[in-house]
Tab-separated table of C-alpha atoms and ligand atoms in Angstrom:
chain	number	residue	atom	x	y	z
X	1	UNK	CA	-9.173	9.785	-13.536
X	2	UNK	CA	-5.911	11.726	-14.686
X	3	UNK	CA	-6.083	13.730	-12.140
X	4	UNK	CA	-6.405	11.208	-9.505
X	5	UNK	CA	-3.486	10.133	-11.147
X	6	UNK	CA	-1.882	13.203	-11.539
X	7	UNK	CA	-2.578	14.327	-7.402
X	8	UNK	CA	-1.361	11.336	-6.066
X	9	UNK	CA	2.038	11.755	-8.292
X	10	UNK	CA	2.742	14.708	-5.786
X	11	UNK	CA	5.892	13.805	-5.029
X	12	UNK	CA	7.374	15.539	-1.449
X	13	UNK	CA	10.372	13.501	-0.946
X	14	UNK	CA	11.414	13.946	-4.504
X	15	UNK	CA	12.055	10.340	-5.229
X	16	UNK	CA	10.845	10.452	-8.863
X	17	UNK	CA	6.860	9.105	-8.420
X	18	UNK	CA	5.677	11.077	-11.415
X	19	UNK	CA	8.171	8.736	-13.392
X	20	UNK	CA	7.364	5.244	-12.204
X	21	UNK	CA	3.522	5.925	-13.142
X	22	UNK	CA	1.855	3.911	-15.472
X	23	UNK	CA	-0.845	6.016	-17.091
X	24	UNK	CA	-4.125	4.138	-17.241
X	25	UNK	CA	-2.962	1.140	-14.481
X	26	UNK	CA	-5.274	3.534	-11.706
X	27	UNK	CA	-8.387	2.936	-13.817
X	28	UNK	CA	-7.513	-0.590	-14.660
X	29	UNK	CA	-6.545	-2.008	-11.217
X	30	UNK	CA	-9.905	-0.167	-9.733
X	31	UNK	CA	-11.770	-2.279	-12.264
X	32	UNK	CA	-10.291	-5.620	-11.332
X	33	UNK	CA	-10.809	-4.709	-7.667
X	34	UNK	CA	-14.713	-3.416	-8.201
X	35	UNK	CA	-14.544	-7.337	-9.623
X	36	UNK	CA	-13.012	-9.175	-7.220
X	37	UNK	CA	-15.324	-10.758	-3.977
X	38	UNK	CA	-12.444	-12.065	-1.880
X	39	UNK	CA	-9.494	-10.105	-1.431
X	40	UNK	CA	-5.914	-9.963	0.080
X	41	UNK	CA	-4.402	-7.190	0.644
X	42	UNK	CA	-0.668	-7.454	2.203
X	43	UNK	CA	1.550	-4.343	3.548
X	44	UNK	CA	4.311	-3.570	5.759
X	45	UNK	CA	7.768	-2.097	5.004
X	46	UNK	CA	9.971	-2.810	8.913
X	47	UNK	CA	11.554	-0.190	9.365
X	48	UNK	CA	14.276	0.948	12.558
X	49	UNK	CA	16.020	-1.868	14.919
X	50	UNK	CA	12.805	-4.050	15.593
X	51	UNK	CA	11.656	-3.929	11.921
X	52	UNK	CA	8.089	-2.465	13.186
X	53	UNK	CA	5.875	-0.930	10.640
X	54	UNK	CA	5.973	2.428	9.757
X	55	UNK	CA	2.838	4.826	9.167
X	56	UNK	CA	2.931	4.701	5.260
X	57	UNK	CA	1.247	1.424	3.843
X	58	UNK	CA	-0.922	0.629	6.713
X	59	UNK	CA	-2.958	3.191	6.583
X	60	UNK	CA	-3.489	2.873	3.148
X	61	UNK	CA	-4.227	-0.591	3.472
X	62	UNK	CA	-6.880	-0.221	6.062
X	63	UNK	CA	-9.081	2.420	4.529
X	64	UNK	CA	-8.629	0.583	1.098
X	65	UNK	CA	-9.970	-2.028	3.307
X	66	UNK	CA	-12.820	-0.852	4.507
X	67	UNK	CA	-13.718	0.669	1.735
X	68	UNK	CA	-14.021	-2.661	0.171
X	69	UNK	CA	-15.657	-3.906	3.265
X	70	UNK	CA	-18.246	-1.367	2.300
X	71	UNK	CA	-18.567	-2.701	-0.951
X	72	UNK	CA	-19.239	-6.107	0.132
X	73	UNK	CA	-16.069	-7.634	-0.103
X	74	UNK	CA	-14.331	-9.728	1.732
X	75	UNK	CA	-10.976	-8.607	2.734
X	76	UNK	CA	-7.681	-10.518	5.058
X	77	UNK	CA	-4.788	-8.330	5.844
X	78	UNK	CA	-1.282	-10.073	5.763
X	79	UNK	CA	1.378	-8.583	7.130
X	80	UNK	CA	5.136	-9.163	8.376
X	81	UNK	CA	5.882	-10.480	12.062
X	82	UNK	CA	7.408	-6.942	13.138
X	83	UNK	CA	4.329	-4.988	11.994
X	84	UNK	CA	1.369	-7.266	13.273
X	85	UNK	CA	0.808	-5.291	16.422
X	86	UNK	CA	0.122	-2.090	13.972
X	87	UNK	CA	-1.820	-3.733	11.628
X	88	UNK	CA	-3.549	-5.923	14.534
X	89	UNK	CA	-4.658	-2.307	16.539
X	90	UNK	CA	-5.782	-0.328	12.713
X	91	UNK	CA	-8.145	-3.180	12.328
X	92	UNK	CA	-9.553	-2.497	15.883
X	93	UNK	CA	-8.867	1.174	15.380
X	94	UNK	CA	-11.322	1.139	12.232
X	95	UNK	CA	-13.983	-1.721	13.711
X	96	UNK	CA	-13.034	-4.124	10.523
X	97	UNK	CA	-14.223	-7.276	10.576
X	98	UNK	CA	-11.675	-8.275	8.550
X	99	UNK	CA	-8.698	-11.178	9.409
X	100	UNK	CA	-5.338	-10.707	10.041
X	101	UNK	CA	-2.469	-13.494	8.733
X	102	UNK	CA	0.822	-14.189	8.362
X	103	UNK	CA	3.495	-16.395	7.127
X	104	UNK	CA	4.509	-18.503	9.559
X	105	UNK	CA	8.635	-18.714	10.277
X	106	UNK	CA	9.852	-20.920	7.350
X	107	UNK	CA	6.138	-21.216	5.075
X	108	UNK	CA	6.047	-20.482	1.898
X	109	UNK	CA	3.554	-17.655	0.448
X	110	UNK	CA	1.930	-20.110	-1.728
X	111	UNK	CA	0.408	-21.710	1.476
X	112	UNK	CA	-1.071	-18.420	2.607
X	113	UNK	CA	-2.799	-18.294	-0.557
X	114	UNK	CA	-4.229	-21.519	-0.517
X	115	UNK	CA	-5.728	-20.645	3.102
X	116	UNK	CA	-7.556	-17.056	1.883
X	117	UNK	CA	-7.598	-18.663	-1.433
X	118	UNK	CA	-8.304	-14.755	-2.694
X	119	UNK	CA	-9.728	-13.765	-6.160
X	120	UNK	CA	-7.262	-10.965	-6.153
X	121	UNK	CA	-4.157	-9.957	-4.346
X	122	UNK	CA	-3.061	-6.124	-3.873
X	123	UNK	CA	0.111	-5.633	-2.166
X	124	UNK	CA	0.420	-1.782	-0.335
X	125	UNK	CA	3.950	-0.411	0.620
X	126	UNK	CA	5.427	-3.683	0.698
X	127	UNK	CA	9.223	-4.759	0.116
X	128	UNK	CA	10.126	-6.295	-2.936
X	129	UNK	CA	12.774	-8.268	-3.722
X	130	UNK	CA	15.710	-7.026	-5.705
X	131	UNK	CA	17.527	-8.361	-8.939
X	132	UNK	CA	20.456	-10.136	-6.148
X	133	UNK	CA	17.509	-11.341	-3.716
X	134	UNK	CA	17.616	-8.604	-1.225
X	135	UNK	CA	15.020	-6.423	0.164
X	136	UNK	CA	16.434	-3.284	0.339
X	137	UNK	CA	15.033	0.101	2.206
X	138	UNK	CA	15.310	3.739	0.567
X	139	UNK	CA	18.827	4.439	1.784
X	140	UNK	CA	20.142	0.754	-0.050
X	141	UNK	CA	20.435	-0.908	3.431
X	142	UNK	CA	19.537	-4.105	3.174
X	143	UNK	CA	16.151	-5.520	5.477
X	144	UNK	CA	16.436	-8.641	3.929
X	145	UNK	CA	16.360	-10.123	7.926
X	146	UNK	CA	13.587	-7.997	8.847
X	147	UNK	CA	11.205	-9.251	5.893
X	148	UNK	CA	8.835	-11.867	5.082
X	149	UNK	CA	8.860	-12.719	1.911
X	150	UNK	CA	5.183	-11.114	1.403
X	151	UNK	CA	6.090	-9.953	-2.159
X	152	UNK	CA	6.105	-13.505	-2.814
X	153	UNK	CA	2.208	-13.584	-2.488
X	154	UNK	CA	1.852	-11.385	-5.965
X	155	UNK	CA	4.665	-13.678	-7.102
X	156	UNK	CA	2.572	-17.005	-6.652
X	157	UNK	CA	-0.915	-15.099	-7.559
X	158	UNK	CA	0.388	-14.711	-10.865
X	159	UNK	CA	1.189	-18.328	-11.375
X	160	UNK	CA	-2.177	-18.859	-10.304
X	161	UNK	CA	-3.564	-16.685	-13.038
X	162	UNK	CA	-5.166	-14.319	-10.122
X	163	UNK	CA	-4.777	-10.144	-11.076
X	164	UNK	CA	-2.618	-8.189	-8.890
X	165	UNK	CA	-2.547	-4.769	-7.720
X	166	UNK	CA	0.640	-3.249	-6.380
X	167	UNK	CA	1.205	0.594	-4.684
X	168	UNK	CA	4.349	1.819	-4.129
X	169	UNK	CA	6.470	5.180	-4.108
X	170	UNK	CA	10.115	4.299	-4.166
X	171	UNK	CA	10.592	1.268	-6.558
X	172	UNK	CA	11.608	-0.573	-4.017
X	173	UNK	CA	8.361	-2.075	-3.564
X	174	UNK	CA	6.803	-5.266	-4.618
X	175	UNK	CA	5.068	-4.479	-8.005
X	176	UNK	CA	7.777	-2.296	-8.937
X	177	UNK	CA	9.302	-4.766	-10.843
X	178	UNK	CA	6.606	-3.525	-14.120
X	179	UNK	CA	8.594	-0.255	-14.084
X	180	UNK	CA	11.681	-1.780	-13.266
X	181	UNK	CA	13.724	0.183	-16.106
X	182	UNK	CA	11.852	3.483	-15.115
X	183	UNK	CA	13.175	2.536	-11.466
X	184	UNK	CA	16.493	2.659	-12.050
X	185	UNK	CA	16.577	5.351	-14.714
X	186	UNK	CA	14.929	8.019	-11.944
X	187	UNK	CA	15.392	7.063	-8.117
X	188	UNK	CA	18.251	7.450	-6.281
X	189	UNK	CA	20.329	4.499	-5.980
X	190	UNK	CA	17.757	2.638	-8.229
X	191	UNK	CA	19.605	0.462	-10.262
X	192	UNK	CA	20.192	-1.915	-6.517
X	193	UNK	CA	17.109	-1.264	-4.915
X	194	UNK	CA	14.969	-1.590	-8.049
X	195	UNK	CA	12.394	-5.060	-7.158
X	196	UNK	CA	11.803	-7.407	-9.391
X	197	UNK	CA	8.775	-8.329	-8.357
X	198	UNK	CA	5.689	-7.216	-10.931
X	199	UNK	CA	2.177	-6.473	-10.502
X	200	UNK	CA	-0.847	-5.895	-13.284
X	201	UNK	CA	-1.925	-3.088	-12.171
X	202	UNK	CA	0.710	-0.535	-10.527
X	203	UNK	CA	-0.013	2.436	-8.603
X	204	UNK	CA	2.940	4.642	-8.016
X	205	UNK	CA	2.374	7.533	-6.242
X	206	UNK	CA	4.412	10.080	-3.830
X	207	UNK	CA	3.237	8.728	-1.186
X	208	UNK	CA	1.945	5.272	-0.964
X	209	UNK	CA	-1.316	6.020	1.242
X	210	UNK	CA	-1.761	8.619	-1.308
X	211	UNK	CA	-1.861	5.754	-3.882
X	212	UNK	CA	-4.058	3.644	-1.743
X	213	UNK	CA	-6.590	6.434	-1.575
X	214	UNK	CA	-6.142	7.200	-5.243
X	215	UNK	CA	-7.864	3.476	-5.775
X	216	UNK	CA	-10.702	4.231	-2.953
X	217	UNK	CA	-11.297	7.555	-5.213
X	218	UNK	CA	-10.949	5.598	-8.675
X	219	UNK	CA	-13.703	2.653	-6.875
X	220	UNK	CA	-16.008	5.225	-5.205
X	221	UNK	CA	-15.192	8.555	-4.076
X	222	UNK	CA	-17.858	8.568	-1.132
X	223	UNK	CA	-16.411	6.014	0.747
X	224	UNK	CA	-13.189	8.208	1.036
X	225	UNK	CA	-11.900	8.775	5.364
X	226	UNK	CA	-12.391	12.011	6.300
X	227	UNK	CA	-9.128	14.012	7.592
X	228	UNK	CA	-10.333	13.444	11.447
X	229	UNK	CA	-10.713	9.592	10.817
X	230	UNK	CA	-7.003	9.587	9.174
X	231	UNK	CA	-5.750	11.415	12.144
X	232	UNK	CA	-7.244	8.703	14.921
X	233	UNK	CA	-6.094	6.146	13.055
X	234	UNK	CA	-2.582	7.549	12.887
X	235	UNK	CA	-2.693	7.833	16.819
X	236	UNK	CA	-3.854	4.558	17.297
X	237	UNK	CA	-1.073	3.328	15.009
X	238	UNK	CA	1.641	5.204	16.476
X	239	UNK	CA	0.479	4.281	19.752
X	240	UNK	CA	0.991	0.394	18.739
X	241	UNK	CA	4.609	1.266	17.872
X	242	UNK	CA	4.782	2.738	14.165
X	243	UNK	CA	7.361	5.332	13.255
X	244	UNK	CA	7.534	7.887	10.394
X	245	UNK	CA	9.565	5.869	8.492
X	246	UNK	CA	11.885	8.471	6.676
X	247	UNK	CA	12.149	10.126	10.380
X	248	UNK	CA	12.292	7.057	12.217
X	249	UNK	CA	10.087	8.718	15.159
X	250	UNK	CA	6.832	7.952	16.756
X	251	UNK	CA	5.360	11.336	15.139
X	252	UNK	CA	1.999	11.861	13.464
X	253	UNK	CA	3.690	11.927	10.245
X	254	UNK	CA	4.147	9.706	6.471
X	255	UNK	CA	7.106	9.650	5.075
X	256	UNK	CA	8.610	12.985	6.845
X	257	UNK	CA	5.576	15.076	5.737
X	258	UNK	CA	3.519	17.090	8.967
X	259	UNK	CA	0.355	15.715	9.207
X	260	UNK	CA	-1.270	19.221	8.092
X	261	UNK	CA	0.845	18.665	4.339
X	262	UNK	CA	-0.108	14.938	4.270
X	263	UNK	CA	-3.903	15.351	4.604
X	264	UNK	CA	-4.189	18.407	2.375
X	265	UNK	CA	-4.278	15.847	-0.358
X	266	UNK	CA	-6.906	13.599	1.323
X	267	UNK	CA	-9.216	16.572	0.582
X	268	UNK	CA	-8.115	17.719	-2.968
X	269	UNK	CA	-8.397	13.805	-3.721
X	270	UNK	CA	-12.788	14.517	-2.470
X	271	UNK	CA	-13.098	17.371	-4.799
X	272	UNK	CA	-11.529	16.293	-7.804
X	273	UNK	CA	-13.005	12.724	-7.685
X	274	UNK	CA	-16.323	14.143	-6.876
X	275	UNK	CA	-16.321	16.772	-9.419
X	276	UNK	CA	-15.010	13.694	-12.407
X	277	UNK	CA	-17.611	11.647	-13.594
X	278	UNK	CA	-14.950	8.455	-13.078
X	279	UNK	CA	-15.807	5.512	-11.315
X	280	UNK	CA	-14.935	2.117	-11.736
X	281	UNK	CA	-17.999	0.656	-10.544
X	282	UNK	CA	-20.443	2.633	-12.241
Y	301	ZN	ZN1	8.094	3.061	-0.168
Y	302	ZN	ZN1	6.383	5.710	1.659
């Protein structure tokens, strides 16, 4: 499991991952998943003008998704306004039978829990909310009108009593708020863009697909994407309007990183999971 942990920690943009991990919270949140029947998983982070999604976070969501599909869960994607058409074509991309909500302009997250009324929620790549109530993006520009307040869904789980899982990579991200300190002390610009928002169970990783597929690994290594499926989903993402976010292009790229860079990992992640004895379900 360490070095799940330790892979995913690879850290391209430099933005301090490695720092924000908690050791141990990998293993953990894969065992509260590998319990869980009904789950919600919510992603997004708008990104350029329109606020569309970008191609971190979905991605991870989905294949965490079906992945959990395969395990006989039930999973519902939520998602923000701006990055429904994304989300809406991965889940058609992928053949999920899974549903696709949202808060409606105004409701409160609470209600969206009551209608998937989830056993656990994980939140992937998702804004959080900051110590002065802003959502704020990597460069400390504020989306705050671009956001639903999603993060508000791990907020009201916890009152509930229900685990959470959060992923992130820039401590910006709901969840974050568990490393909040860490946050501040080791990203750029942390100390306003830190969230305050916590999880259980946080998964920090370089890249927050990476982190995603760090939990498929941790559940069950075999139900891993292969590089080819990762690649046709990108298309079919980027066709439905997502953009590199740190580029702010249409390009078959995460966070700035070629495609050949990003899914090197995807296959290191195979061999050392298959070659540990770890998994959560066993
Ligand atoms: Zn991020
Ligand atoms: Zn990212």
């Amino acid at each position: 499991m360490e070095n799940i942990e330790k892979l995913i920690a690879r850290d391209p943009g430099g933005r301090g991952a490695a720092a924000l991990q908690v050791p141990g919270d990998l293993s953990r949140g894969a065992q509260a998943i590998a319990k869980a029947q009904r789950i919600l998983i919510a992603t997004g982070f708008p990104v350029g003008p329109n606020g569309v999604a970008e191609t971190d976070g979905p991605p991870g969501a989905l294949f965490l998704g079906r992945a959990l599909a395969q395990l006989g869960k039930e999973v519902t994607f939520a998602t923000h306004q701006g990055c429904a058409v994304v989300m809406a074509a991965g889940i058609v991309a992928l053949d999920l039978h899974a549903r696709l909500d949202r808060l409606a302009l105004g409701e409160p997250p609470t209600a969206l829990l009551d209608r998937v009324a989830p056993d656990l929620v994980i939140a992937i790549e998702l804004p959080g909310r900051s110590a002065d109530g802003n959502y704020y993006n990597m460069r400390g520009l504020s989306i705050t009108a671009k956001v639903d307040p999603l993060d508000g869904l791990l907020i009201a789980a916890a009152e509930r009593g229900l685990p959470t899982v959060a992923v992130g990579d820039g401590g910006n991200e709901a969840g974050m708020g568990k490393v909040r300190a860490q946050v501040q002390g080791a990203v750029n610009g942390g100390e306003k863009i830190a969230s305050v928002v916590a999880a259980d169970h946080l998964i920090a990783a370089g890249i927050s697909n990476w982190g995603a597929y760090g939990l498929v690994a941790a559940l069950d290594y075999r139900l891993l994407q292969r590089p080819e499926e990762e690649t046709a989903l990108l298309e079919a993402l980027v066709a439905a309007g997502a953009l590199d976010g740190v580029r702010l292009q249409p390009t078959l790229s995460v966070d700035g990183l070629d495609l050949e860079a990003y899914l090197a990992l995807l296959v290191e992640l195979q061999q050392a999971a298959s070659s540990s004895t770890g998994q959560a379900t066993a």
